[in-house]
mmCIF file of C-alpha atoms and ligand atoms in Angstrom:
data_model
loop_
_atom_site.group_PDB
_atom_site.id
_atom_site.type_symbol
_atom_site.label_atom_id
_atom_site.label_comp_id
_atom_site.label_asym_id
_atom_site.label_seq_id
_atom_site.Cartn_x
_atom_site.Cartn_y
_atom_site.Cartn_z
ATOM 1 C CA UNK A 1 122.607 90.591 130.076
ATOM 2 C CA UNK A 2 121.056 92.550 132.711
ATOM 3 C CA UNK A 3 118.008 94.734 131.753
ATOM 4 C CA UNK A 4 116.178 97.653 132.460
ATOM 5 C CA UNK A 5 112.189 96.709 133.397
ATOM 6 C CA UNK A 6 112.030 100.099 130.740
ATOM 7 C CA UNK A 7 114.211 98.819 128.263
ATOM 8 C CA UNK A 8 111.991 95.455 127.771
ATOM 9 C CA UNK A 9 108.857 97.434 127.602
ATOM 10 C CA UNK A 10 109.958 99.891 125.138
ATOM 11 C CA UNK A 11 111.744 97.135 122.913
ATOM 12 C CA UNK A 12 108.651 94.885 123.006
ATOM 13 C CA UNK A 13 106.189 97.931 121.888
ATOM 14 C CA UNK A 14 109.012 99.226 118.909
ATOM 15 C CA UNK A 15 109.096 95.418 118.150
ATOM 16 C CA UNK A 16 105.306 95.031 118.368
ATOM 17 C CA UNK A 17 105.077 98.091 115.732
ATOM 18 C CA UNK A 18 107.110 96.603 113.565
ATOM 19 C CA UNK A 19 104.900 93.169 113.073
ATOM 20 C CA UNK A 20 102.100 95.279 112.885
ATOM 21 C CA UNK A 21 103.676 97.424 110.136
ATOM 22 C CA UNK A 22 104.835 94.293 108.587
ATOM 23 C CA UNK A 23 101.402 92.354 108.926
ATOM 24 C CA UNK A 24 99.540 95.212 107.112
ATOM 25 C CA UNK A 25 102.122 94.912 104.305
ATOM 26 C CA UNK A 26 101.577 91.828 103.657
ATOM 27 C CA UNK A 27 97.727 91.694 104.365
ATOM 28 C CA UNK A 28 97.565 94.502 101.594
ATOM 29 C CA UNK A 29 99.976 92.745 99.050
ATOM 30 C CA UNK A 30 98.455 89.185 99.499
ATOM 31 C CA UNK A 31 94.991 89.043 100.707
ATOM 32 C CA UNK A 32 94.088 92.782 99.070
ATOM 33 C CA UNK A 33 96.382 92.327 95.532
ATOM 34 C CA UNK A 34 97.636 95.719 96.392
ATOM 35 C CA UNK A 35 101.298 95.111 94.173
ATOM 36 C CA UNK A 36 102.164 97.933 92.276
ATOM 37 C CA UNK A 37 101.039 97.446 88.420
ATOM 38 C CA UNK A 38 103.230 95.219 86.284
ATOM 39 C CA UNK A 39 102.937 93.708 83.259
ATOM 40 C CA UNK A 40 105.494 90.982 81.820
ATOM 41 C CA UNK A 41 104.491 90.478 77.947
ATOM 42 C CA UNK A 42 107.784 90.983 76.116
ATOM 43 C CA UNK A 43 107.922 91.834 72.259
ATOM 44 C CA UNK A 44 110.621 92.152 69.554
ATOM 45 C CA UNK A 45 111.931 96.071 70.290
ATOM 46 C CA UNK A 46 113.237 96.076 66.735
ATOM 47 C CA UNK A 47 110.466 95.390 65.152
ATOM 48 C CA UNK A 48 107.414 97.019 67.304
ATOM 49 C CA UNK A 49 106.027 98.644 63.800
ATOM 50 C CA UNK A 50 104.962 95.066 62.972
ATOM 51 C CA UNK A 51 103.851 93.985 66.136
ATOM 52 C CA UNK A 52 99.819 94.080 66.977
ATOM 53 C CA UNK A 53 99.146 96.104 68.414
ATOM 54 C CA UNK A 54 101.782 98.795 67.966
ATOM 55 C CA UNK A 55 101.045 98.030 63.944
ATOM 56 C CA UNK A 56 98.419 100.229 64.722
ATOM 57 C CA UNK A 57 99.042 103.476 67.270
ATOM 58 C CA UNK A 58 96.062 105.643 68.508
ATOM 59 C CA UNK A 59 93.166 106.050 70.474
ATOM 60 C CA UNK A 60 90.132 103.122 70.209
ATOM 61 C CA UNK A 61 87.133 103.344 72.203
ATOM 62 C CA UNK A 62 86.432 100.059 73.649
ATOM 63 C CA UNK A 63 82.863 100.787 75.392
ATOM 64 C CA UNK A 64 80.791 103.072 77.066
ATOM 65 C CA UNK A 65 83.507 105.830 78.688
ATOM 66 C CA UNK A 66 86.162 102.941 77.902
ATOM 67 C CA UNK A 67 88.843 103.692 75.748
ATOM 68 C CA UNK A 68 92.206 101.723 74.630
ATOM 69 C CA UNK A 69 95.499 104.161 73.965
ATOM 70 C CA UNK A 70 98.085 101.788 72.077
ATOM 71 C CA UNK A 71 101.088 104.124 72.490
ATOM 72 C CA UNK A 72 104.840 103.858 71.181
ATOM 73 C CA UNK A 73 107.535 105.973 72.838
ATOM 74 C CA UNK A 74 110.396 107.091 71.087
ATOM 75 C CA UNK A 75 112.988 109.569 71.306
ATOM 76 C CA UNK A 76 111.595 111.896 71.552
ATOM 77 C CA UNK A 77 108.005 111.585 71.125
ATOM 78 C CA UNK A 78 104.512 110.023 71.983
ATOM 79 C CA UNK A 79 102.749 108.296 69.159
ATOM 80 C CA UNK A 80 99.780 109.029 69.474
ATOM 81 C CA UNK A 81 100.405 112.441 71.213
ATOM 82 C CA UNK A 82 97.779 115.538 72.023
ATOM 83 C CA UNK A 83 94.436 113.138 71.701
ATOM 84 C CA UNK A 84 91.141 113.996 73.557
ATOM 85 C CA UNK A 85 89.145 111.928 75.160
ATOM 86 C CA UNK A 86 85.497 112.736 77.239
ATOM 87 C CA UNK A 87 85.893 113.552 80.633
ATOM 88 C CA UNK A 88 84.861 110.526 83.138
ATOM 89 C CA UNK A 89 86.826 107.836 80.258
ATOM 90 C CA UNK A 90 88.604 104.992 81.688
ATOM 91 C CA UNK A 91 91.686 105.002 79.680
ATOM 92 C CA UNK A 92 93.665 101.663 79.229
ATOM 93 C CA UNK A 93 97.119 102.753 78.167
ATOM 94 C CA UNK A 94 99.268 99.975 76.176
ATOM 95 C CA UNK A 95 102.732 101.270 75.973
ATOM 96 C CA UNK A 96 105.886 100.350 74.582
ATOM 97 C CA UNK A 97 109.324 101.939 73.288
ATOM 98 C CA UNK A 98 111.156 101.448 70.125
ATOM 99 C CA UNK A 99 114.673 102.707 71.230
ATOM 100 C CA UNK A 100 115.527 103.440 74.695
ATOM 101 C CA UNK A 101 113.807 103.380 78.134
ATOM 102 C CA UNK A 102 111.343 106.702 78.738
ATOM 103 C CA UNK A 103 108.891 107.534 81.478
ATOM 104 C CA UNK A 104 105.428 108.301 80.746
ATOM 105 C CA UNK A 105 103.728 110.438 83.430
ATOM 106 C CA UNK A 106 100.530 112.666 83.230
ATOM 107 C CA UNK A 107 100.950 115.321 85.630
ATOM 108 C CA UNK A 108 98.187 115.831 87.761
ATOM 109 C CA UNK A 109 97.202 111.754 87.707
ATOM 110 C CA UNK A 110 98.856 108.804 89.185
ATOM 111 C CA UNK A 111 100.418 107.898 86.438
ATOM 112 C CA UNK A 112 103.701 107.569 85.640
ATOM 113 C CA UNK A 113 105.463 104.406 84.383
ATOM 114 C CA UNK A 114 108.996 103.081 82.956
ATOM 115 C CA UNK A 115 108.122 102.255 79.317
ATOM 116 C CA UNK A 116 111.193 99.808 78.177
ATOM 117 C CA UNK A 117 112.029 98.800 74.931
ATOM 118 C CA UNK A 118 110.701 95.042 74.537
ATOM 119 C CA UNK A 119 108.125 95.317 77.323
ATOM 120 C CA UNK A 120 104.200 96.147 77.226
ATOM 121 C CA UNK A 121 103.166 98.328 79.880
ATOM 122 C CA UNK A 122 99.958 98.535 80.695
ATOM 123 C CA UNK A 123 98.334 100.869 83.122
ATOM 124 C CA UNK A 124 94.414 102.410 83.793
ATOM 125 C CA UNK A 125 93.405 105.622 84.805
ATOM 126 C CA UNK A 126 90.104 107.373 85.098
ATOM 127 C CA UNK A 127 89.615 111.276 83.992
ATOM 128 C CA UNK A 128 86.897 112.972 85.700
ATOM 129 C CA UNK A 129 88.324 116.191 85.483
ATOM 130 C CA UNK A 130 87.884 118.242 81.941
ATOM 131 C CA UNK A 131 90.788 119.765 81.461
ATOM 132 C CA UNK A 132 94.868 119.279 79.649
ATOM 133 C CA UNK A 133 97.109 117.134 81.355
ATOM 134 C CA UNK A 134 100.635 117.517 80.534
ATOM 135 C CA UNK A 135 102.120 113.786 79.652
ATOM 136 C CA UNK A 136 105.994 113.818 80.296
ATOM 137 C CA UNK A 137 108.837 111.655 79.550
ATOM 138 C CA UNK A 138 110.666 111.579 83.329
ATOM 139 C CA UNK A 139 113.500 109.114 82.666
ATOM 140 C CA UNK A 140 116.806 110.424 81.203
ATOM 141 C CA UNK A 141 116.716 109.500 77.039
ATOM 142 C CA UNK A 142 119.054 111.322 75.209
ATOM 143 C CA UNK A 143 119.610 115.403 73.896
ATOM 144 C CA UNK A 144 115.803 115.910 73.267
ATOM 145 C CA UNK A 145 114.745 114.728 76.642
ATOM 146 C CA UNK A 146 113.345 117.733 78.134
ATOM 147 C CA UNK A 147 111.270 118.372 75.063
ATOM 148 C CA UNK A 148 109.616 115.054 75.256
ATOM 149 C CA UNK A 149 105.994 116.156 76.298
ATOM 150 C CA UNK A 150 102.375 115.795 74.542
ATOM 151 C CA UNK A 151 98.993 116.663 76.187
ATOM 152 C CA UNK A 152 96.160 114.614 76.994
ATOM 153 C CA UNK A 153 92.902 117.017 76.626
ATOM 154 C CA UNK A 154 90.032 116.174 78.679
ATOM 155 C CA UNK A 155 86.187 117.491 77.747
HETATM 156 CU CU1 CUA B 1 112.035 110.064 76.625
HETATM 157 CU CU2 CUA B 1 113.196 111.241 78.370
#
């Protein structure tokens, strides 16, 4: 196959950006542990009432600005739903659901996770800014679905 001089050059640079798109990928997934959050503990979805810790739902503080949210979803609510916490907490959220899959999101954060019956999810964030942060269910759950909201108040 014949080639133009232009053609190599311009298929060795898109080639070139490629690897380098692909090197920084993995650099940041391997050598930085930058994988999106996930959590693998599995529980018994029919019986997540008896199961530490969703035997006991609510807000614990767990250290200086540290606090621990053990949260069950169901349609269609958040248990515990409208809590406080001080502004500048790191909040460790343990979630689970006891029916179907919902989404948990808090607008105005980075979070937002798929909370599936018979899985723990776990995920961190810090609030600096006082304030009331709308936490939505985002994935599809049934007739109540667009109802499914509780705040998070910040102060
Ligand atoms: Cu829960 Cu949508």
């Amino acid at each position: 196959m014949k080639m133009h001089l232009d053609e190599k050059i311009w298929l060795t640079i898109s080639f070139g950006i490629i690897m380098i798109f692909m090197f920084f990928t993995g650099y940041q997934a391997f050598a930085l542990d930058m994988a999106p959050p996930s959590n693998k503990e599995i529980i018994d979805p029919q019986k997540v009432d008896q199961t530490a810790p969703f035997d006991k739902p609510g807000v614990n503080k767990i250290g200086e600005n540290e606090y621990e949210v053990i949260m069950t979803l169901q349609a269609f609510s958040f248990n515990p739903g409208n809590f406080e916490v001080p502004a500048g907490s790191t909040v460790h959220f343990t979630l689970t659901s006891k029916d179907v899959v919902h989404g948990f999101e808090v607008a105005g954060t980075n979070l937002n996770a798929m909370v599936m019956p018979g899985h723990i999810q776990k995920i961190t964030q810090k609030f600096n800014k006082p304030g009331t942060y709308l936490v939505l269910c985002n994935e599809y759950c049934g007739a109540g679905h667009q109802a499914m909201s509780t705040t998070i108040t910040v102060k």
